[in-house]
mmCIF file of C-alpha atoms and ligand atoms in Angstrom:
data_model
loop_
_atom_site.group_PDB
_atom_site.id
_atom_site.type_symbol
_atom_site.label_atom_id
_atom_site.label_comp_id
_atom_site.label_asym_id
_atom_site.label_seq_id
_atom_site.Cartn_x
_atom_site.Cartn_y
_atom_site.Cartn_z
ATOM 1 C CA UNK A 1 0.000 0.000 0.000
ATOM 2 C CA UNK A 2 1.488 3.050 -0.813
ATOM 3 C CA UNK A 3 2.203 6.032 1.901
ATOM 4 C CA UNK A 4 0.792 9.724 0.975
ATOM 5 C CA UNK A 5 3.463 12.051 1.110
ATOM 6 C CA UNK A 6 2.336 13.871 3.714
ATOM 7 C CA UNK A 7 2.592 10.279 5.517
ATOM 8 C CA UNK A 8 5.582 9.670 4.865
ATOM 9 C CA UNK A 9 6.885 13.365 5.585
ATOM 10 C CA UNK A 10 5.083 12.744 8.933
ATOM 11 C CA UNK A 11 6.862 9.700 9.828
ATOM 12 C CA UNK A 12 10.083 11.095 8.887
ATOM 13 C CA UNK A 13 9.867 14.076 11.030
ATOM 14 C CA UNK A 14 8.848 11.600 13.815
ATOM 15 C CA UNK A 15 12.029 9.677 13.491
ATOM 16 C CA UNK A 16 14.188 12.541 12.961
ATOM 17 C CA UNK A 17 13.192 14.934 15.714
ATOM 18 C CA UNK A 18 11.627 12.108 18.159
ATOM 19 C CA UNK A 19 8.452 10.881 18.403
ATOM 20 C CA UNK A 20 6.997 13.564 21.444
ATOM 21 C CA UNK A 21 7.902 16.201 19.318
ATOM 22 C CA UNK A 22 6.332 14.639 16.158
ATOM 23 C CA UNK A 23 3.293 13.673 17.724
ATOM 24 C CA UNK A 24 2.494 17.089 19.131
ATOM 25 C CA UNK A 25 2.979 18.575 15.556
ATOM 26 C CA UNK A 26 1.258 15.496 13.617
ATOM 27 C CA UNK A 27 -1.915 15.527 15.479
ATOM 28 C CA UNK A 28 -2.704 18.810 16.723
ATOM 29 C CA UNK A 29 -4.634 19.856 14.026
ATOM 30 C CA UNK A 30 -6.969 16.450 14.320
ATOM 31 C CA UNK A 31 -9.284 16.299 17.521
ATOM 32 C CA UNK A 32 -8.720 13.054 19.200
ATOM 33 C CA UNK A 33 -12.212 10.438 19.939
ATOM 34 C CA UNK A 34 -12.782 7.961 22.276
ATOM 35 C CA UNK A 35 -16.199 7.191 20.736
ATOM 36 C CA UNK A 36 -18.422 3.814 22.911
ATOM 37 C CA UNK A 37 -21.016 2.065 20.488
ATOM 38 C CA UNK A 38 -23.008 -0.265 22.777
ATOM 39 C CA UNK A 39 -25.026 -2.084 19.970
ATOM 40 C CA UNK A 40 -27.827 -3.385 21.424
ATOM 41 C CA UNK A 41 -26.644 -3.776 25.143
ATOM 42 C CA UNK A 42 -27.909 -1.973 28.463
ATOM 43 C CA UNK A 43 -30.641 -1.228 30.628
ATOM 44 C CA UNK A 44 -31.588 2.329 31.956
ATOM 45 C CA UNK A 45 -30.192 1.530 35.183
ATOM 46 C CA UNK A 46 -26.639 0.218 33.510
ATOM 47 C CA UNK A 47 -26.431 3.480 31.684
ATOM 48 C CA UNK A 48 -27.133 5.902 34.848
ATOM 49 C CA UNK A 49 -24.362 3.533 36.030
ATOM 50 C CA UNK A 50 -22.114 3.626 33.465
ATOM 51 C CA UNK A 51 -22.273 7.476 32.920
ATOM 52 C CA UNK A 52 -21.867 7.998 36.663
ATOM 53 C CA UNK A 53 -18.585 6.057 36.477
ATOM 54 C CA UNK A 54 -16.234 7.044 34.049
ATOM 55 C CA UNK A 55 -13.635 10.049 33.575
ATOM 56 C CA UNK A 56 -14.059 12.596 31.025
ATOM 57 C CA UNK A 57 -10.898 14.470 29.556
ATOM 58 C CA UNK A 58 -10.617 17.324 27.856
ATOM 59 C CA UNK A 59 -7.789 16.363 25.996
ATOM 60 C CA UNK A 60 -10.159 14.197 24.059
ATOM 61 C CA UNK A 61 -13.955 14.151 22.513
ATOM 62 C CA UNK A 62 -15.352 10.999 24.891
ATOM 63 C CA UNK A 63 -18.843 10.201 22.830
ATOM 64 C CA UNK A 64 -21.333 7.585 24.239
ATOM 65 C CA UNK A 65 -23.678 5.958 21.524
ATOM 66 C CA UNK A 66 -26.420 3.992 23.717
ATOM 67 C CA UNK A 67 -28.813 2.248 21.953
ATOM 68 C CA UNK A 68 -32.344 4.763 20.318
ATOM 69 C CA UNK A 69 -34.317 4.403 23.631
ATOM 70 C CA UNK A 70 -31.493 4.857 26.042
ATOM 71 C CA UNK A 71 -30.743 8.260 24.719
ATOM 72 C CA UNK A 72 -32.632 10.906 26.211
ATOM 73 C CA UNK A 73 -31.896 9.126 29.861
ATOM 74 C CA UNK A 74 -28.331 9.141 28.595
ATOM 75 C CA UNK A 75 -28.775 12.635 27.524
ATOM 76 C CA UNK A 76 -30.292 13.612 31.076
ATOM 77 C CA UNK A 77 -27.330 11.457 33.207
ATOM 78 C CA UNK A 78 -24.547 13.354 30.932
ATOM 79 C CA UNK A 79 -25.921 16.953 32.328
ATOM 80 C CA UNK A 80 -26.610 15.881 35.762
ATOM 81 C CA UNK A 81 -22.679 14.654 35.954
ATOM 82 C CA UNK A 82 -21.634 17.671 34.327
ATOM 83 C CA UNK A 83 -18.737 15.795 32.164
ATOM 84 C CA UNK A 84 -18.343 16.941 28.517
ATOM 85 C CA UNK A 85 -19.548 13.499 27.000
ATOM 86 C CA UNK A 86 -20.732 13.504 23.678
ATOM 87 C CA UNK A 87 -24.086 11.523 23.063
ATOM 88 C CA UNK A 88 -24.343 9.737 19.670
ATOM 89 C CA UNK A 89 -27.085 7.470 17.913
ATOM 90 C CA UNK A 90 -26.077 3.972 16.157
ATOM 91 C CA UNK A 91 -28.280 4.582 12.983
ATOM 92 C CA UNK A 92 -30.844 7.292 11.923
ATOM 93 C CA UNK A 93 -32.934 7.596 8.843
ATOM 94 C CA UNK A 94 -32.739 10.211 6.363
ATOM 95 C CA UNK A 95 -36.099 11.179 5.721
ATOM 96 C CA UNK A 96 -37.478 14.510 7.906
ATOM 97 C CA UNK A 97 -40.502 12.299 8.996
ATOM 98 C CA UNK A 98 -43.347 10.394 7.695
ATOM 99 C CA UNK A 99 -44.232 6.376 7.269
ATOM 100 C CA UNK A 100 -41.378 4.822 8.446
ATOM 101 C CA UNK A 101 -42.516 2.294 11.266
ATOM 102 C CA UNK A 102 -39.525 1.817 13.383
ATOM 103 C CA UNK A 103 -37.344 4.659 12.627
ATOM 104 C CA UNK A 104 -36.030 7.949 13.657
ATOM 105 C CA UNK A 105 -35.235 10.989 12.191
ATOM 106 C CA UNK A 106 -32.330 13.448 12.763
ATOM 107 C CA UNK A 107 -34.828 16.134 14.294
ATOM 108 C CA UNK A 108 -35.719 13.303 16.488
ATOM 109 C CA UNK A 109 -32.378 12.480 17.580
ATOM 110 C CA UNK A 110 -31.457 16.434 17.985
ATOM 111 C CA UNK A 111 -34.350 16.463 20.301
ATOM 112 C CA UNK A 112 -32.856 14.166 23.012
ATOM 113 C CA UNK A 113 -29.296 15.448 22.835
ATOM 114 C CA UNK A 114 -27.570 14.116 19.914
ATOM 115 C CA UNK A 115 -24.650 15.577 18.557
ATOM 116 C CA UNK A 116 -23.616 12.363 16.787
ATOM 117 C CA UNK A 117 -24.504 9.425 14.566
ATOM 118 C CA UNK A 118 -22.870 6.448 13.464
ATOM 119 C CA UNK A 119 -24.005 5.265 10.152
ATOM 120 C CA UNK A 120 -22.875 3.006 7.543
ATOM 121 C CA UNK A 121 -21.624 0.629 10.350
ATOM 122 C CA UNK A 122 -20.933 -3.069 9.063
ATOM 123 C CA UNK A 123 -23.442 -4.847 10.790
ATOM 124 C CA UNK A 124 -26.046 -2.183 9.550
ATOM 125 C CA UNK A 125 -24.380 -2.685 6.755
ATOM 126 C CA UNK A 126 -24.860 -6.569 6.792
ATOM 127 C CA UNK A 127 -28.396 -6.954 8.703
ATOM 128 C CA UNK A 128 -30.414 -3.910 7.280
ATOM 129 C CA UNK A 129 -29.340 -3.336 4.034
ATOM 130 C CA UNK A 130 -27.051 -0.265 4.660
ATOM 131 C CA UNK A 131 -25.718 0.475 1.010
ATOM 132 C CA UNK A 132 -23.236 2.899 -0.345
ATOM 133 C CA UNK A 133 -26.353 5.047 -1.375
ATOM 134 C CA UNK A 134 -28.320 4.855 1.771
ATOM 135 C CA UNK A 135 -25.093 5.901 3.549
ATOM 136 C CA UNK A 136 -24.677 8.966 1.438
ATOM 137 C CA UNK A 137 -28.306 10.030 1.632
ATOM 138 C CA UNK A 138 -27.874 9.688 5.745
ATOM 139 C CA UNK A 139 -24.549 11.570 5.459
ATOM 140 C CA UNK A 140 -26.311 14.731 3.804
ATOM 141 C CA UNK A 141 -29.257 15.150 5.290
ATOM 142 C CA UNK A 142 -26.713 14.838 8.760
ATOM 143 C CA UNK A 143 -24.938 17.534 8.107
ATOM 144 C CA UNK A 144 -27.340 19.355 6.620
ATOM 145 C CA UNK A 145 -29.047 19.050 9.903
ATOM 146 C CA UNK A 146 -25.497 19.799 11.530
ATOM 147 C CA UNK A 147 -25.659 16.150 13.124
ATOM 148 C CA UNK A 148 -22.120 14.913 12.756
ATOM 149 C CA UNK A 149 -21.469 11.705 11.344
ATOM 150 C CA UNK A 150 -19.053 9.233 12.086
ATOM 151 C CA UNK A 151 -18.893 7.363 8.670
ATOM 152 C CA UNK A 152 -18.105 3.528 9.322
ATOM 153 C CA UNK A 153 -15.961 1.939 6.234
ATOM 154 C CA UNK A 154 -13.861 -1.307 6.547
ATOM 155 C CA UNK A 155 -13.370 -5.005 4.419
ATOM 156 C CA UNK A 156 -14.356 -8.395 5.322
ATOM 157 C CA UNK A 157 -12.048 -11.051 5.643
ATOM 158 C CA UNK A 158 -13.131 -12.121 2.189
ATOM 159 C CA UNK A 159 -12.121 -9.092 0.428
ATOM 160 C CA UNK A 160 -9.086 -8.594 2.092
ATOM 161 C CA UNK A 161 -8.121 -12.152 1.720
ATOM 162 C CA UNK A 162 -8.421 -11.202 -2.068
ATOM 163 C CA UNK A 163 -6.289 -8.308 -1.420
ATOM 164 C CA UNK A 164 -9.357 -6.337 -2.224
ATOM 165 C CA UNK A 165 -9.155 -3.708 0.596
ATOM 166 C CA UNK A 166 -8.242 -0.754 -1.002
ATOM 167 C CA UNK A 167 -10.922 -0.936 -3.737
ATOM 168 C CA UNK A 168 -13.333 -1.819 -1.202
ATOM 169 C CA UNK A 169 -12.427 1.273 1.038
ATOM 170 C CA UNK A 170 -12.228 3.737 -1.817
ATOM 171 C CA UNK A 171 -15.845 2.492 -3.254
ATOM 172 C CA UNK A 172 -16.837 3.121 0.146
ATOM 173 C CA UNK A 173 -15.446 6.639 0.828
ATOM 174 C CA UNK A 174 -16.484 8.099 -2.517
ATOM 175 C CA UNK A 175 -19.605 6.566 -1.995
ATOM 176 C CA UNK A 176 -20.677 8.038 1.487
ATOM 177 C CA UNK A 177 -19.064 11.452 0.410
ATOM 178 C CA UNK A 178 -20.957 11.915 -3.262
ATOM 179 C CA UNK A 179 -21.709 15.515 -3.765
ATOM 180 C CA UNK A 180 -20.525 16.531 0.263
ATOM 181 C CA UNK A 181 -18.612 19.204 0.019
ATOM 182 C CA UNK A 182 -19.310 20.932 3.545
ATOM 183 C CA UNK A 183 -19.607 20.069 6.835
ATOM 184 C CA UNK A 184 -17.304 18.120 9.523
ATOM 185 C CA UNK A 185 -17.857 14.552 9.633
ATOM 186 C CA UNK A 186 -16.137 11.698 11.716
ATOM 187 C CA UNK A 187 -14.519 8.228 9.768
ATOM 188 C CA UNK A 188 -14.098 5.253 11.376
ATOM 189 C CA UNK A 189 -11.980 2.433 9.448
ATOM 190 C CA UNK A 190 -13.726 -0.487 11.314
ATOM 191 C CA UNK A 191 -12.094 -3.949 9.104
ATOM 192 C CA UNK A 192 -15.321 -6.248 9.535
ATOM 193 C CA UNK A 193 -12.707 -9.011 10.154
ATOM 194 C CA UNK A 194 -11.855 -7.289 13.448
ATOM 195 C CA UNK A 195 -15.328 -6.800 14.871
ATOM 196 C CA UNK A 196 -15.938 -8.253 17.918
ATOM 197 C CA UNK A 197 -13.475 -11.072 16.944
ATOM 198 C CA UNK A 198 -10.683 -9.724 19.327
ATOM 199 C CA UNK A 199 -8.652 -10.057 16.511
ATOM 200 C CA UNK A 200 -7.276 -6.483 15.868
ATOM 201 C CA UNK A 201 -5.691 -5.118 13.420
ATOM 202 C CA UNK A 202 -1.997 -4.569 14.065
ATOM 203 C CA UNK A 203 -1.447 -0.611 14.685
ATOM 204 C CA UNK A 204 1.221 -0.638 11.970
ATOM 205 C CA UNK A 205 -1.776 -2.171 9.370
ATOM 206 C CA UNK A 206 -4.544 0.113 10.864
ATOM 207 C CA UNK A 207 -1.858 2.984 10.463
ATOM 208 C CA UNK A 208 -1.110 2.120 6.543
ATOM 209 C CA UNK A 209 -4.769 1.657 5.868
ATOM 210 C CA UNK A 210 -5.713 5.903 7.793
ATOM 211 C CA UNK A 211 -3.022 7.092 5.705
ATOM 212 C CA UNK A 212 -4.564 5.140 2.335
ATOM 213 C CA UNK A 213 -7.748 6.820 3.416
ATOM 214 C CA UNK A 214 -6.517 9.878 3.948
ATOM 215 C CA UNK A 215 -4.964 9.721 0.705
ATOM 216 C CA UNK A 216 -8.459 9.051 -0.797
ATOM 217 C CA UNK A 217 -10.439 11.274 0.950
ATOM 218 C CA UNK A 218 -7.955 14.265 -0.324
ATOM 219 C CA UNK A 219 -9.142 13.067 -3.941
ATOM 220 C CA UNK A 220 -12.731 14.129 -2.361
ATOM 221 C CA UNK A 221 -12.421 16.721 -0.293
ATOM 222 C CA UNK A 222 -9.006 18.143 -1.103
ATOM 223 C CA UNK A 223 -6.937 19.653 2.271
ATOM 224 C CA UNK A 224 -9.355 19.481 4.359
ATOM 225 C CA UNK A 225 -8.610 15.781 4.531
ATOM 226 C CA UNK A 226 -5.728 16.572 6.825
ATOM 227 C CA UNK A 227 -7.891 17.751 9.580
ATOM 228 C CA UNK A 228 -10.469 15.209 9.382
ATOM 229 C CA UNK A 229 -10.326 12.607 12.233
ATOM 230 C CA UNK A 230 -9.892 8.930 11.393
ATOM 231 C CA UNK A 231 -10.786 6.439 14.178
ATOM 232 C CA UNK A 232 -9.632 2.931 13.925
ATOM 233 C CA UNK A 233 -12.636 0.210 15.367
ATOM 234 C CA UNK A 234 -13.045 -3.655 15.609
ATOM 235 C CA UNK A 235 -11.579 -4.954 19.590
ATOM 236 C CA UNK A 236 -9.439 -1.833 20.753
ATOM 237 C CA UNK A 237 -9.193 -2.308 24.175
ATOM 238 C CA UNK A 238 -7.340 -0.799 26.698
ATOM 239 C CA UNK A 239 -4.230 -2.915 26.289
ATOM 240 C CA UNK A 240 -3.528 -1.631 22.518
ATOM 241 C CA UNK A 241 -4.768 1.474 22.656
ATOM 242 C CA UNK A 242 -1.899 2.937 23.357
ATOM 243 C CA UNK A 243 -0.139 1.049 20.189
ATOM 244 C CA UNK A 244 -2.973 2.906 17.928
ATOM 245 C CA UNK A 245 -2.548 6.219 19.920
ATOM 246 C CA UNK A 246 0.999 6.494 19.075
ATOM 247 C CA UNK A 247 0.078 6.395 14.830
ATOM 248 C CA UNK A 248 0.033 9.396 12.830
ATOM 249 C CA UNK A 249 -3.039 8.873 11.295
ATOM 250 C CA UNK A 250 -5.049 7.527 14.238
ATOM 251 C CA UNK A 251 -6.894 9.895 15.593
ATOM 252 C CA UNK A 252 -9.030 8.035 18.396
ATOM 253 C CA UNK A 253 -10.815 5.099 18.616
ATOM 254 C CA UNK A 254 -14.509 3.400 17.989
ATOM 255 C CA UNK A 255 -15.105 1.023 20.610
ATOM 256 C CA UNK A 256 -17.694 -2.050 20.732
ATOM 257 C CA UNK A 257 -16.957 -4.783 23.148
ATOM 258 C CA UNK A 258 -14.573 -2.940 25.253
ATOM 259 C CA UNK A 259 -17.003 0.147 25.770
ATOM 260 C CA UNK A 260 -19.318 -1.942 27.842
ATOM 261 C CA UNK A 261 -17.478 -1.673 31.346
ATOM 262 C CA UNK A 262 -16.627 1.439 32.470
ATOM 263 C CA UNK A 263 -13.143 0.524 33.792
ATOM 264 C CA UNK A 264 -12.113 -1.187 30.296
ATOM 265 C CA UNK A 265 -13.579 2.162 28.480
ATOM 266 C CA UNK A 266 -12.003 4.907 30.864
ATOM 267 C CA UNK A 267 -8.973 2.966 30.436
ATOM 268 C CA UNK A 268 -9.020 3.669 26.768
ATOM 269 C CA UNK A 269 -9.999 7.246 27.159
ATOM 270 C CA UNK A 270 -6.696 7.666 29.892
ATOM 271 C CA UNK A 271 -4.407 6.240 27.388
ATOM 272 C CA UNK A 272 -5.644 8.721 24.590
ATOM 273 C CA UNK A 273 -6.024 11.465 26.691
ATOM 274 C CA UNK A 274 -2.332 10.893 28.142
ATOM 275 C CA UNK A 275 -1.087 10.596 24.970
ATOM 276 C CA UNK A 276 -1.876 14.286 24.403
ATOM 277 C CA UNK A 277 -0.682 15.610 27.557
ATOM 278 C CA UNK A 278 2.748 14.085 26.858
ATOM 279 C CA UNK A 279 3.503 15.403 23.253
HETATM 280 P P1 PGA B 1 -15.600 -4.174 18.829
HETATM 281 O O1 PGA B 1 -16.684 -3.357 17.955
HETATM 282 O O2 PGA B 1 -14.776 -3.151 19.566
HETATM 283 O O3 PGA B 1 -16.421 -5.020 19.758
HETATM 284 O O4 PGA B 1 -14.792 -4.969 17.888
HETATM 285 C C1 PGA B 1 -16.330 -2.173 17.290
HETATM 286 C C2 PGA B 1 -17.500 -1.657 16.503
HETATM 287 O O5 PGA B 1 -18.254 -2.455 15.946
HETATM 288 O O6 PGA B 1 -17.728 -0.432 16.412
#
């Protein structure tokens, strides 16, 4: 896979001048998440819990996406506690209203407190019919809205096995981002293969594969691509979090499995947020 310049220029300043110095210059521009997608786990009474528990920084964006009914509690426990947490949905549709059983709309989710929303994530992707298209239509109307997405792209095990990753990604990323050409969004390389598998990618592949997509999303949105934040997702945990911190082009993390205890998360959001405070 070939390195972007700017990559490359990145990595060499980190070697030359030491990595503290490189980091602080490398990722300053980006903001940093720590971003929890529960999936469909918790009660009400797990979530008061959960939000009571863990540490907010302000070195870093810490974003909690409960599951659709959980988030005006969520939304209620976040100002009680006073932490700057983020609240984020795990889907949304793209139509303002209307016949839709079952969904909800980005008005809807604005109402309750959301500043975020995942979409295009794999298993939406898998189970519900989450195309390219649908993606893109969810992106727009999003921003539009000024709801920020956090775009989910990543391969299976299939395509990657068929060395297909980079055509996959970049079908992906101009595919989410047709005709976008304002507003901040949020990616998330999430490899499908990784999900809940607890088999991560190494940080040194996760880091080749941000700076690909980097490379691809400066096709689409020109600069700006350097101060768009990539998260890498699919079993960070606390014990290599600190591996994917230390990457250029990792810019936080999207967390499934290891978001679910508030130790294991606040562990992740300690390593990224001490990351900062060293560089
Ligand atoms: P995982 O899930 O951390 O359990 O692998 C990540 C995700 O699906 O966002």
């Amino acid at each position: 896979m070939e390195q972007s310049i700017e990559s490359y220029i990145k990595n060499l300043v980190r070697e030359t001048i030491g990595h503290t110095l490189g980091q602080l210059q490398l990722q300053s521009e980006r903001r940093i998440y720590v971003i929890a997608n529960w999936k469909m786990n918790k009660t009400l009474a797990e979530t008061a819990e959960f939000l009571q528990k863990i540490n907010s920084s302000n070195n870093v964006s810490v974003v909690v996406c409960p599951p659709t009914q959980l988030l005006y509690p969520a939304h209620l426990f976040i100002k009680q506690s006073g932490k700057p947490v983020g609240l984020g949905a795990q889907n949304v549709h793209w139509a303002d209203k209307g016949a839709y059983t079952g969904e909800t709309s980005i008005s809807m989710l604005q109402d309750v407190g959301c500043e975020y929303v995942i979409i295009g994530h794999s298993e939406r992707r898998q189970y519900s019919g989450e195309n390219d298209q649908l993606v893109n239509m969810k992106v727009a109307q999003s921003l539009k809205a000024g709801l920020t997405p956090i775009i989910c792209i990543g391969e299976t095990l299939e395509q990657k096995n068929a060395q297909k990753t980079e055509q996959v990604l970049t079908k992906q990323l101009f595919g989410a981002l047709k005709d976008i050409d304002s507003g901040d969004f949020i990616l998330a390389y999430e490899p499908v293969w990784a999900i809940g598998t607890g088999q991560s990618a190494t940080a040194e592949l996760a880091q080749e594969t941000h700076s690909y997509i980097r490379s691809v999303l400066k096709q689409i949105v020109g600069q700006k691509a350097e101060s768009i934040s990539i998260l890498y997702g699919g079993s960070a945990n606390e014990s290599n979090a600190a591996e994917y911190r230390a990457m250029p082009d990792i810019d936080g993390v999207l967390v499934g499995g290891a978001s679910l205890q508030a130790h294991s998360f606040d562990g992740i959001i300690n390593v990224f947020a001490k990351g900062e405070q060293n560089s």
